[in-house]
Amino acid sequence: MAERNDILVVKGMKKYFPVQGSKDKFVRAIDGINFTLAQGETLGLVGESGSGKSTTAYNVIGMEEMTEGEVTFRGQDISMPLSKRPLALKKEIQIVFQDPGTSLNPQRTIYDILSLPLKIHKVCAPRDYVKYVAALMDLVELPYEYMYKYPATLGGGERQMVAIARALATAPSLIVLDEPTSALDVSVQAKIINTLLRLQKEMDLSYLFITHDLSLMRNMSDRVAIMYLGRIAEIAPTQSFFQNPQHPYTKMLLSSIPVVSEEEEQLKPTQIHSAGEIPSPVNVPTGCSFHTRCPFARDICREKDPEMVEFEAGHTVRCHFCQAGKGFVLGGES
Amino acid sequence: MTQENKNDFVVDVRNLHVSFRTFKGYTHVLNGVNLNVRKRERISIVGETGCGKTTTVYSIAQILAQNARIDSGEIYFNGRNVLTMPNKELKALRASGVSVIFQDPIASLNPVFTVGSQMKEVIRYSGVEGAGDKKVQEERTIAALKETHLPDPERIMNSYPFQLSGGMRQRICIAMSLSTPRDLVIADEPTTNLDVTIQDQVLKTLKQRVQEKESALILITHSLGVARQMADRIYVMYAGNMVETARSGDLFRRYCHPYTQGLMQCIPKLSGGGISEGIPGHLPNYMDPPPGCRFAPRCPYAVPECRQAQPPLYEIEPEHYVSCYRYRDQASGVMGEEV
């Protein structure tokens, strides 16, 4: 990781939502996160529901205005909300949503859906729309006769392919993928993931890939970030992450995954078992936000918020008991 | 699969055909399903959306939709044919014989009654000793909640479902279905909407409770990983057919049906190594399904024979059956080459 060509840099991003009927209470959806994304890289954001993964994505593309923090894209500040963002920037950053059933307009044909971004971003002359839409459909291997069909007549996987084609229409360099396959069957998921990987190679795309499926992450991402209650608990290159998970929460997640082979069973941490539920982001626990579920929690965890510690190059962990180079060591005990 | 007496099984489904009436005609969903569950056995039905998993188990509990039609077949519950049962017996079956845990607990729990009153109702109609006594109902409810590791059962009893988290709601459904003795528990994708750490906890609780209560379990899931963790025996289902069934360990060691193989290769592994291109094609149209093996149009190994008649179940090792004409080629390794 000598020279990173970061296209996206997120610094101290925070997003608080006000709680209705109370002035000093906030849902702390994101509570200060930092990460970078390089050209052609896939960064996976993993976490349970309520951990702030989707909010992070929406902040990056500007669907929501963040409370605090700074996001830069190719050195340009993009912390402003979408309405103030220049068109040229919107073109560069696209999103694919989780449920293609609701993200595609049911009253528009596939042609309408795919030509709208061409129109808005003036990608080509109107007489070339058909040609261009056909080229987009080629990219995701959809047959041309779908052009005049409506989303409802397509299967879930095909609809998601349309959503991907729509994101590609403006030739972006960064695509945010918000759980693009979690509503789909595994055989369909396999096709979508392979298409995404192929497109990434062909077009040098960067992906911010959000999912709750760690096994999928293993096969898709270059780097993985684990989110818990609006913060990043651990961020690491995929290889290091799966071979050497450090944060107790990461271990808990890994130990909970149902797997299909002995080989995978070996990779699951055994000394930790899943317990408890993610607390409400309105009342975030003091100190380390994970201490309520952590079997190793000590007094310091309840009082002091841990710093990010670099365990190995590029592998940082937010835990009091993680030491640089040594990893997870419980102080005072063997 | 029929050497054993039907009385050895809690459930024995034989050659079940079910279709649904629609505007355009009948959709032939179940196409000769065979399934059996022994006492205290945990089985799992694995398959993708729309393959008929839910229809199969709803037939057992006789809670199919109004437009469903059972064309042929037999379903035995503890040796008695469910399809010819009088209504009164069916009611008793649902009250004390079989219980169902549904996928979405927010839809299966009544939003306007407290958790406690809903749970007590189950006990009241279950026919256990002292079921009419309010004190017994209360005690049993608290015990059931405690046994599913729910903290503070008194508070939960007085809560409404929306006041509790998804994991807790699903645990309440488990507590409810096992608050009285049951011969069979059907869990229809109980953890699909839950996070992975919560899923792990709920599945462990379910397994433990079913073992303690000596019930049999049919777990429906689309995840082979969940099935491996939970079941003694697994049925793999495709388009209304059980294409392969084996003991859990055997299935993951040696999966023979081309569909099972395709499915296995699609699963992202924790150990990496990428995933396959997926299975090409779609589920067949149930209105007019292909005449032979329903997987033949998508199968890379299909031979003309496959398109003519549905393959029977071949036994390849004890309790391991596969519905494929080319199972011998698979066993000898010929099937690796496409035809």
XYZ file of C-alpha atoms in Angstrom:
673
model
C 0.000 0.000 0.000
C 2.881 2.314 -0.827
C 1.143 4.767 -3.052
C -2.554 5.045 -2.700
C -4.466 6.957 -5.248
C -7.363 7.915 -3.015
C -10.360 9.234 -4.847
C -12.607 9.427 -1.817
C -11.490 10.672 1.582
C -13.922 10.832 4.491
C -12.823 12.682 7.617
C -14.736 12.887 10.878
C -18.104 12.303 9.270
C -21.015 12.704 11.677
C -24.726 12.498 11.141
C -27.153 13.179 13.964
C -30.889 12.978 13.462
C -33.027 14.949 15.923
C -35.409 12.910 18.041
C -38.940 14.152 17.745
C -40.261 15.930 20.812
C -36.927 16.469 22.462
C -34.345 19.123 21.787
C -31.213 17.605 23.270
C -31.641 14.025 22.137
C -30.197 12.785 18.882
C -29.982 9.547 16.984
C -26.275 9.328 16.484
C -26.359 7.402 13.223
C -22.745 8.155 12.361
C -20.421 9.338 15.068
C -17.154 10.381 13.540
C -15.808 8.007 10.932
C -12.738 8.220 8.728
C -11.908 6.152 5.696
C -10.421 6.428 2.241
C -11.154 4.685 -1.015
C -8.601 4.280 -3.789
C -9.160 4.232 -7.528
C -10.283 0.787 -8.684
C -10.679 -0.476 -5.117
C -13.629 -2.032 -3.338
C -14.149 -1.018 0.266
C -16.675 -3.122 2.111
C -18.740 -1.596 4.892
C -20.156 -4.306 7.127
C -22.375 -4.008 10.147
C -25.678 -4.961 11.710
C -28.829 -3.025 10.995
C -28.664 0.294 12.781
C -24.894 0.521 12.609
C -24.969 3.442 10.165
C -23.775 1.767 6.967
C -26.530 3.119 4.756
C -26.392 6.580 6.296
C -22.711 6.673 5.426
C -23.555 5.824 1.840
C -26.270 8.465 1.648
C -23.896 11.067 3.034
C -21.267 10.219 0.444
C -23.648 10.608 -2.465
C -25.202 13.678 -0.829
C -28.731 12.406 -0.282
C -28.447 13.717 3.246
C -26.636 16.643 4.682
C -24.063 15.549 7.192
C -23.881 17.182 10.611
C -20.134 17.463 10.705
C -17.100 16.314 8.820
C -15.494 16.531 5.463
C -15.724 14.418 2.355
C -13.418 14.990 -0.576
C -13.626 13.406 -3.983
C -10.479 13.693 -6.083
C -9.367 16.521 -3.811
C -12.623 18.397 -4.293
C -14.846 19.084 -1.296
C -18.217 17.381 -1.658
C -19.568 17.866 1.841
C -22.493 19.901 0.510
C -25.958 18.384 0.029
C -27.027 17.112 -3.362
C -28.960 20.236 -4.337
C -25.804 22.330 -4.199
C -23.546 19.752 -5.754
C -22.390 20.512 -9.303
C -23.767 18.243 -11.994
C -20.289 17.117 -13.016
C -19.773 15.672 -9.533
C -23.121 13.929 -9.419
C -22.180 12.260 -12.652
C -19.067 10.802 -11.085
C -20.740 9.231 -8.057
C -23.686 6.881 -8.534
C -25.622 4.524 -6.305
C -27.358 1.149 -6.584
C -30.026 0.578 -3.962
C -30.948 -2.555 -2.096
C -34.408 -3.211 -3.451
C -34.749 -2.864 -7.222
C -38.500 -3.283 -6.810
C -38.760 0.183 -5.286
C -35.776 1.953 -6.818
C -37.087 1.586 -10.390
C -40.169 3.541 -11.406
C -42.897 0.980 -12.127
C -44.576 3.257 -14.669
C -41.516 3.695 -16.875
C -40.099 1.236 -19.352
C -36.509 0.066 -19.054
C -35.670 2.364 -21.960
C -37.113 5.369 -20.103
C -35.251 4.445 -16.957
C -31.925 4.029 -18.704
C -32.221 7.092 -20.930
C -33.104 9.520 -18.125
C -29.519 9.880 -16.857
C -28.385 10.355 -20.474
C -30.834 13.214 -20.791
C -29.972 14.872 -17.482
C -26.230 14.626 -17.865
C -26.302 15.276 -21.625
C -24.201 12.199 -22.221
C -25.121 11.983 -25.890
C -27.438 13.489 -28.475
C -31.092 12.418 -28.198
C -30.954 10.494 -31.490
C -28.240 8.283 -30.013
C -30.201 7.318 -26.878
C -31.330 3.986 -28.275
C -27.829 3.039 -29.306
C -26.465 4.101 -25.940
C -29.150 2.282 -23.959
C -28.466 -0.842 -25.998
C -24.779 -0.541 -25.149
C -25.661 -0.271 -21.453
C -27.821 -3.361 -21.689
C -24.921 -5.172 -23.332
C -22.743 -4.318 -20.366
C -25.048 -6.106 -17.958
C -26.003 -8.806 -20.481
C -29.697 -8.000 -20.694
C -31.484 -8.853 -23.960
C -32.559 -5.870 -26.078
C -36.222 -6.855 -26.067
C -36.363 -5.796 -22.419
C -36.024 -2.192 -23.540
C -39.766 -1.727 -23.830
C -40.745 -3.837 -20.847
C -41.715 -2.538 -17.433
C -39.747 -3.382 -14.279
C -42.623 -5.445 -12.876
C -42.279 -7.984 -15.687
C -38.628 -8.636 -14.878
C -37.192 -10.953 -12.226
C -35.463 -9.537 -9.153
C -31.985 -10.197 -10.510
C -32.744 -8.612 -13.863
C -34.177 -5.538 -12.187
C -31.007 -5.147 -10.186
C -29.067 -5.412 -13.461
C -31.148 -2.517 -14.790
C -30.315 -0.514 -11.670
C -26.625 -1.252 -12.229
C -26.885 -0.255 -15.890
C -28.543 2.987 -14.837
C -25.690 3.723 -12.455
C -23.226 3.085 -15.277
C -25.012 5.370 -17.734
C -23.035 8.459 -16.775
C -19.685 6.639 -16.785
C -19.024 7.262 -13.089
C -15.787 6.482 -11.301
C -17.343 5.651 -7.933
C -20.413 3.521 -7.368
C -22.005 3.111 -3.962
C -23.595 -0.338 -3.693
C -26.091 -0.401 -0.845
C -26.723 -4.100 -0.189
C -27.350 -4.782 -3.881
C -27.918 -8.521 -3.454
C -29.451 -8.954 -0.028
C -32.973 -9.282 -1.446
C -31.908 -11.913 -3.982
C -31.299 -15.660 -4.065
C -27.730 -16.934 -4.013
C -27.724 -18.124 -7.623
C -28.839 -14.675 -8.760
C -26.478 -12.985 -6.337
C -23.575 -14.905 -7.876
C -24.398 -13.513 -11.297
C -24.708 -9.923 -10.050
C -21.475 -10.081 -8.087
C -19.572 -11.505 -11.033
C -20.987 -8.822 -13.315
C -19.956 -6.135 -10.837
C -16.435 -7.554 -10.593
C -16.127 -7.742 -14.385
C -17.342 -4.155 -14.822
C -14.933 -2.961 -12.176
C -12.020 -4.466 -14.077
C -13.198 -3.184 -17.448
C -13.993 0.348 -16.370
C -11.611 0.848 -13.434
C -14.490 1.563 -11.050
C -14.269 2.111 -7.331
C -16.951 0.527 -5.188
C -18.171 1.428 -1.755
C -19.885 -1.855 -1.079
C -22.328 -2.120 1.801
C -23.504 -5.473 3.050
C -24.167 -7.461 6.178
C -22.751 -10.638 4.626
C -19.136 -11.159 5.620
C -18.688 -14.230 3.412
C -19.670 -12.153 0.414
C -17.248 -9.475 1.525
C -14.437 -12.010 1.566
C -14.993 -12.678 -2.139
C -15.677 -9.145 -3.248
C -13.709 -6.512 -1.333
C -10.117 -5.373 -1.216
C -10.589 -3.824 2.197
C -13.219 -4.301 4.865
C -14.512 -1.879 7.483
C -16.692 -3.072 10.350
C -19.173 -0.559 11.665
C -20.793 -0.623 15.056
C -23.128 2.087 16.357
C -21.955 4.706 13.899
C -18.260 4.059 14.283
C -15.679 1.954 12.574
C -14.547 -0.809 14.910
C -11.969 -2.344 12.618
C -10.701 -1.624 9.134
C -8.223 -3.813 7.304
C -7.207 -5.337 3.994
C -9.442 -8.370 3.358
C -6.674 -10.950 3.702
C -5.451 -9.618 7.046
C -9.008 -9.063 8.231
C -10.127 -12.647 7.817
C -6.896 -14.288 8.912
C -6.271 -12.061 11.864
C -9.459 -10.458 13.145
C -8.719 -8.355 16.227
C -11.774 -6.535 17.516
C -14.053 -8.653 19.730
C -17.036 -7.503 17.685
C -15.429 -8.701 14.469
C -14.798 -12.043 16.090
C -18.377 -12.201 17.273
C -19.643 -11.514 13.762
C -17.345 -14.108 12.233
C -18.298 -16.731 14.779
C -22.013 -16.242 13.979
C -21.816 -16.958 10.258
C -23.435 -20.211 9.167
C -20.920 -21.882 6.850
C -20.995 -24.859 4.508
C -17.597 -26.503 4.919
C -15.089 -27.635 7.520
C -12.471 -25.412 5.946
C -14.575 -22.361 6.733
C -15.376 -23.674 10.188
C -11.633 -23.474 10.938
C -11.651 -19.760 10.194
C -14.331 -18.961 12.715
C -13.094 -17.667 16.065
C -14.116 -20.036 18.819
C -13.459 -18.172 22.042
C -16.377 -15.789 21.584
C -20.100 -16.296 21.106
C -22.777 -13.921 19.995
C -24.688 -12.300 22.824
C -26.924 -9.280 23.259
C -28.294 -6.878 20.717
C -27.093 -3.618 19.240
C -28.141 -0.790 21.636
C -30.244 2.124 20.485
C -28.176 4.836 18.781
C -30.050 7.411 20.877
C -28.427 6.207 24.082
C -25.000 5.137 22.975
C -23.172 3.434 25.867
C -20.386 5.463 27.437
C -16.789 4.538 26.794
C -16.418 1.857 24.150
C -19.853 1.493 22.611
C -19.404 -2.277 22.336
C -18.722 -2.909 26.034
C -22.318 -3.961 26.753
C -21.881 -7.067 24.591
C -18.169 -7.646 24.905
C -17.092 -10.656 26.986
C -13.685 -9.072 27.612
C -14.991 -5.713 28.844
C -13.095 -4.194 31.785
C -13.615 -0.984 33.749
C -11.589 1.053 31.295
C -13.965 0.036 28.480
C -16.933 1.452 30.335
C -15.220 4.746 31.008
C -12.901 5.619 28.191
C -13.532 5.642 24.500
C -10.724 3.683 22.815
C -8.477 5.184 20.145
C -7.874 3.651 16.763
C -4.698 1.520 17.037
C -2.751 0.439 14.001
C -2.142 -3.261 14.475
C -0.474 -3.893 11.128
C 0.014 -1.706 8.099
C -3.454 -0.623 7.049
C -5.150 -2.695 9.738
C -6.532 -0.476 12.481
C -8.673 -1.484 15.429
C -10.696 0.526 17.917
C -10.100 -1.410 21.132
C -8.243 -0.751 24.370
C -6.671 -4.163 24.312
C -5.289 -4.100 20.819
C -1.586 -3.285 20.688
C 0.443 -2.331 17.671
C 2.142 -5.379 16.213
C 0.913 -7.674 19.001
C -2.797 -7.613 18.453
C -5.439 -8.369 21.029
C -3.842 -8.735 24.465
C -5.888 -8.512 27.635
C -3.981 -6.372 30.103
C -3.181 -7.817 33.518
C -4.289 -11.327 32.610
C -2.832 -14.083 30.544
C -38.075 -44.626 1.039
C -41.126 -46.523 2.099
C -39.745 -49.598 3.837
C -40.370 -48.014 7.200
C -43.827 -48.104 8.630
C -45.698 -44.841 8.456
C -46.141 -44.974 12.213
C -42.425 -44.393 12.764
C -42.752 -40.925 11.368
C -44.245 -37.799 12.820
C -44.820 -36.614 9.293
C -44.854 -38.677 6.138
C -45.678 -36.896 2.906
C -46.090 -39.096 -0.152
C -46.161 -38.009 -3.740
C -47.886 -34.727 -3.008
C -49.150 -32.616 -5.897
C -50.523 -29.178 -5.116
C -51.678 -26.539 -7.567
C -53.071 -23.041 -7.233
C -55.952 -21.535 -9.137
C -55.080 -18.244 -10.819
C -56.703 -16.034 -13.438
C -54.923 -17.871 -16.213
C -55.514 -21.387 -14.950
C -53.812 -23.714 -12.517
C -50.171 -23.368 -11.556
C -48.739 -26.790 -10.814
C -46.408 -26.011 -7.954
C -45.741 -29.191 -6.019
C -44.860 -32.029 -8.319
C -44.721 -35.206 -6.290
C -43.092 -34.239 -3.016
C -41.893 -37.010 -0.718
C -40.810 -36.043 2.748
C -40.672 -37.673 6.129
C -39.663 -36.668 9.604
C -38.947 -39.091 12.429
C -39.711 -38.393 16.030
C -37.291 -35.863 17.516
C -35.568 -35.430 14.191
C -34.589 -32.040 12.811
C -34.841 -31.685 9.076
C -34.363 -28.710 6.843
C -35.847 -27.861 3.462
C -33.473 -25.726 1.424
C -34.334 -24.010 -1.828
C -34.617 -20.685 -3.536
C -37.577 -18.319 -3.639
C -40.620 -19.859 -5.255
C -39.530 -23.489 -5.163
C -42.460 -24.627 -3.021
C -40.873 -24.953 0.427
C -43.589 -23.039 2.180
C -46.370 -24.720 0.189
C -45.051 -28.104 1.322
C -45.165 -27.302 5.018
C -48.412 -25.373 4.811
C -49.951 -28.513 3.320
C -48.835 -30.451 6.377
C -50.478 -27.996 8.763
C -53.388 -27.562 6.330
C -53.107 -23.798 6.290
C -52.846 -23.402 2.526
C -54.406 -20.417 0.805
C -57.989 -20.667 -0.405
C -57.040 -21.055 -4.048
C -54.843 -24.074 -3.372
C -55.887 -27.496 -4.575
C -54.339 -30.755 -3.466
C -54.389 -32.854 -6.627
C -53.037 -36.085 -5.248
C -50.852 -37.528 -2.561
C -51.047 -38.405 1.095
C -49.910 -36.621 4.211
C -49.676 -38.636 7.391
C -49.287 -36.972 10.747
C -48.542 -39.515 13.459
C -49.964 -42.177 11.168
C -53.238 -40.384 10.413
C -54.017 -38.944 7.030
C -54.361 -35.184 7.369
C -56.166 -34.860 4.050
C -59.109 -37.005 5.111
C -59.273 -35.755 8.687
C -62.538 -34.267 9.920
C -62.391 -30.578 10.778
C -62.518 -31.181 14.505
C -59.406 -33.330 14.451
C -57.632 -30.808 12.271
C -58.316 -28.155 14.869
C -56.865 -30.377 17.558
C -53.866 -31.010 15.351
C -53.166 -27.324 15.039
C -53.842 -26.676 18.732
C -51.552 -29.330 20.136
C -49.826 -31.329 17.400
C -48.003 -28.928 15.147
C -46.974 -25.320 15.583
C -45.616 -22.910 13.036
C -43.037 -20.144 13.491
C -43.412 -17.704 10.634
C -40.815 -15.662 8.874
C -42.001 -12.262 9.958
C -42.858 -12.051 13.659
C -44.345 -8.572 13.307
C -46.953 -10.013 10.973
C -47.587 -13.180 12.950
C -48.021 -11.491 16.331
C -51.161 -9.476 16.830
C -50.226 -5.802 17.271
C -53.187 -4.909 19.491
C -52.761 -7.599 22.157
C -49.941 -7.890 24.650
C -47.442 -10.667 24.196
C -48.661 -12.280 27.417
C -52.302 -12.491 26.388
C -51.398 -14.017 23.030
C -49.195 -16.606 24.645
C -51.801 -17.510 27.232
C -54.338 -18.060 24.495
C -52.121 -20.697 22.901
C -51.924 -22.536 26.209
C -55.654 -22.201 26.814
C -56.534 -24.079 23.650
C -53.670 -26.542 23.793
C -55.471 -29.096 25.944
C -52.656 -29.459 28.484
C -53.514 -30.161 32.076
C -55.129 -27.177 33.753
C -55.231 -25.231 30.509
C -58.317 -23.342 31.597
C -56.715 -22.164 34.828
C -55.400 -18.602 34.543
C -52.645 -19.305 37.050
C -51.361 -22.262 35.046
C -51.418 -20.144 31.903
C -49.410 -17.435 33.597
C -46.858 -19.840 35.014
C -46.380 -21.655 31.750
C -45.999 -18.406 29.839
C -43.339 -17.125 32.197
C -41.544 -20.465 32.103
C -41.610 -20.514 28.305
C -40.202 -16.999 28.082
C -37.486 -17.797 30.583
C -36.510 -20.924 28.724
C -35.968 -18.955 25.539
C -33.488 -16.727 27.414
C -35.655 -13.647 27.347
C -34.729 -11.270 30.138
C -37.409 -9.933 32.462
C -40.363 -12.108 31.353
C -42.918 -10.141 33.388
C -42.154 -6.942 31.519
C -42.236 -8.728 28.166
C -45.617 -10.260 28.926
C -47.081 -6.797 29.367
C -45.453 -5.388 26.247
C -46.916 -5.090 22.797
C -44.963 -6.658 19.929
C -43.880 -3.302 18.465
C -42.126 -2.416 21.716
C -39.675 -5.272 21.297
C -36.787 -5.834 18.916
C -36.896 -8.230 15.968
C -34.775 -10.833 17.696
C -36.937 -10.716 20.810
C -40.132 -11.011 18.779
C -38.845 -14.077 17.004
C -37.837 -15.574 20.347
C -41.358 -14.925 21.611
C -42.695 -16.879 18.640
C -40.366 -19.738 19.564
C -41.466 -19.535 23.191
C -45.097 -19.516 22.091
C -44.813 -22.526 19.842
C -42.988 -24.528 22.498
C -44.952 -23.412 25.556
C -46.921 -26.648 25.283
C -45.662 -30.035 24.085
C -45.661 -30.399 20.316
C -44.816 -33.326 18.106
C -43.721 -31.064 15.309
C -42.494 -27.507 15.029
C -42.382 -25.895 11.611
C -40.092 -22.880 11.322
C -40.550 -20.993 8.070
C -37.382 -18.955 7.511
C -37.392 -17.770 11.119
C -34.200 -15.723 10.864
C -34.295 -14.222 7.387
C -34.967 -10.710 8.667
C -32.437 -10.834 11.476
C -28.813 -9.792 11.732
C -26.211 -12.501 11.734
C -25.369 -12.305 15.457
C -29.062 -12.318 16.375
C -29.713 -15.119 13.891
C -27.044 -17.169 15.601
C -28.644 -16.631 19.011
C -32.178 -17.350 17.797
C -31.151 -20.525 15.979
C -29.257 -21.804 19.003
C -32.290 -21.147 21.193
C -34.594 -22.869 18.713
C -32.362 -25.938 18.493
C -32.014 -26.171 22.242
C -35.735 -25.772 22.886
C -36.713 -28.330 20.277
C -34.281 -30.804 21.809
C -35.514 -30.163 25.330
C -39.148 -30.543 24.353
C -38.392 -33.613 22.217
C -40.195 -32.158 19.237
C -39.427 -32.786 15.614
C -38.453 -29.750 13.569
C -38.915 -28.786 9.951
C -36.783 -25.743 9.252
C -37.293 -23.916 5.995
C -34.369 -21.846 4.859
C -32.679 -20.633 1.728
C -29.274 -20.822 3.369
C -27.385 -24.100 3.178
C -25.187 -22.841 6.004
C -28.157 -22.503 8.358
C -29.397 -25.945 7.332
C -25.991 -27.472 8.034
C -25.903 -25.929 11.477
C -29.422 -26.963 12.433
C -30.555 -30.144 10.724
C -29.904 -33.870 10.945
C -31.186 -34.350 7.444
C -31.551 -31.895 4.560
C -33.937 -31.812 1.632
C -32.913 -29.728 -1.351
C -35.929 -28.508 -3.253
C -36.229 -27.168 -6.765
C -39.426 -26.178 -8.597
C -41.763 -28.341 -6.565
C -39.530 -31.409 -6.357
C -37.214 -32.724 -3.723
C -34.156 -33.124 -5.917
C -31.786 -34.448 -3.287
C -31.961 -35.510 0.305
C -29.278 -36.774 2.642
C -27.995 -36.645 6.165
C -26.452 -33.292 6.781
C -22.861 -34.523 6.857
C -23.272 -36.693 3.747
C -24.806 -33.916 1.706
C -21.927 -31.524 2.214
C -19.376 -34.277 1.577
C -20.960 -35.519 -1.615
C -23.690 -33.536 -3.329
C -24.832 -35.215 -6.506
C -27.720 -33.358 -8.097
C -26.627 -30.730 -10.642
C -28.863 -28.195 -8.919
C -27.292 -28.827 -5.517
C -23.883 -28.505 -7.132
C -24.833 -25.221 -8.753
C -26.208 -23.912 -5.488
C -23.094 -24.894 -3.531
C -20.826 -23.141 -6.014
C -22.854 -19.935 -5.756
C -22.380 -19.600 -2.020
C -19.693 -17.107 -1.078
C -17.218 -18.877 1.168
C -15.565 -17.397 4.200
C -12.355 -18.959 2.965
C -12.519 -16.939 -0.255
C -11.860 -18.384 -3.690
C -14.548 -16.430 -5.522
C -18.000 -17.581 -6.510
C -19.262 -19.229 -9.659
C -21.226 -17.505 -12.399
C -24.544 -18.596 -10.898
C -27.078 -20.975 -12.391
C -28.236 -19.771 -15.814
C -31.935 -19.534 -16.607
C -35.057 -19.177 -14.467
C -37.439 -21.278 -12.471
C -39.891 -22.884 -14.901
C -43.313 -21.359 -15.374
C -45.569 -23.372 -13.084
C -48.468 -22.882 -15.461
C -46.799 -25.054 -18.043
C -43.812 -26.802 -16.461
C -41.431 -28.900 -18.567
C -42.592 -32.522 -18.809
C -39.474 -34.314 -17.580
C -37.073 -33.201 -14.913
C -37.969 -29.629 -14.078
C -34.318 -28.692 -13.822
C -33.461 -30.052 -17.285
C -33.780 -26.682 -19.126
C -31.095 -25.204 -16.852
C -29.003 -28.334 -16.425
C -25.636 -28.469 -18.202
C -25.678 -32.277 -18.095
C -29.205 -32.896 -19.388
C -29.683 -35.775 -21.840
C -32.827 -36.359 -23.975
C -34.142 -38.795 -21.380
C -34.325 -35.974 -18.823
C -36.841 -34.096 -20.932
C -39.265 -37.002 -21.197
C -40.101 -38.220 -17.729
C -39.439 -37.091 -14.225
C -36.528 -39.034 -12.738
C -37.336 -41.175 -9.694
C -35.362 -40.987 -6.459
C -32.245 -43.132 -6.628
C -30.545 -44.222 -3.441
C -26.808 -43.653 -3.618
C -25.961 -44.334 0.006
C -28.104 -44.956 3.085
C -30.676 -42.158 3.386
C -29.107 -40.277 0.492
C -31.481 -40.012 -2.449
C -31.077 -38.065 -5.622
C -33.601 -37.430 -8.347
C -31.387 -37.478 -11.423
C -31.002 -39.967 -14.271
C -27.308 -39.350 -14.447
C -26.555 -39.995 -10.790
C -24.307 -42.957 -11.696
C -22.235 -40.761 -14.001
C -21.924 -38.332 -11.146
C -20.738 -41.047 -8.817
C -18.090 -42.198 -11.307
C -17.030 -38.650 -12.104
C -18.200 -38.586 -15.743
C -20.593 -35.780 -15.036
C -17.764 -33.274 -14.809
C -17.793 -33.166 -18.606
C -20.709 -31.405 -20.185
C -22.780 -33.226 -22.768
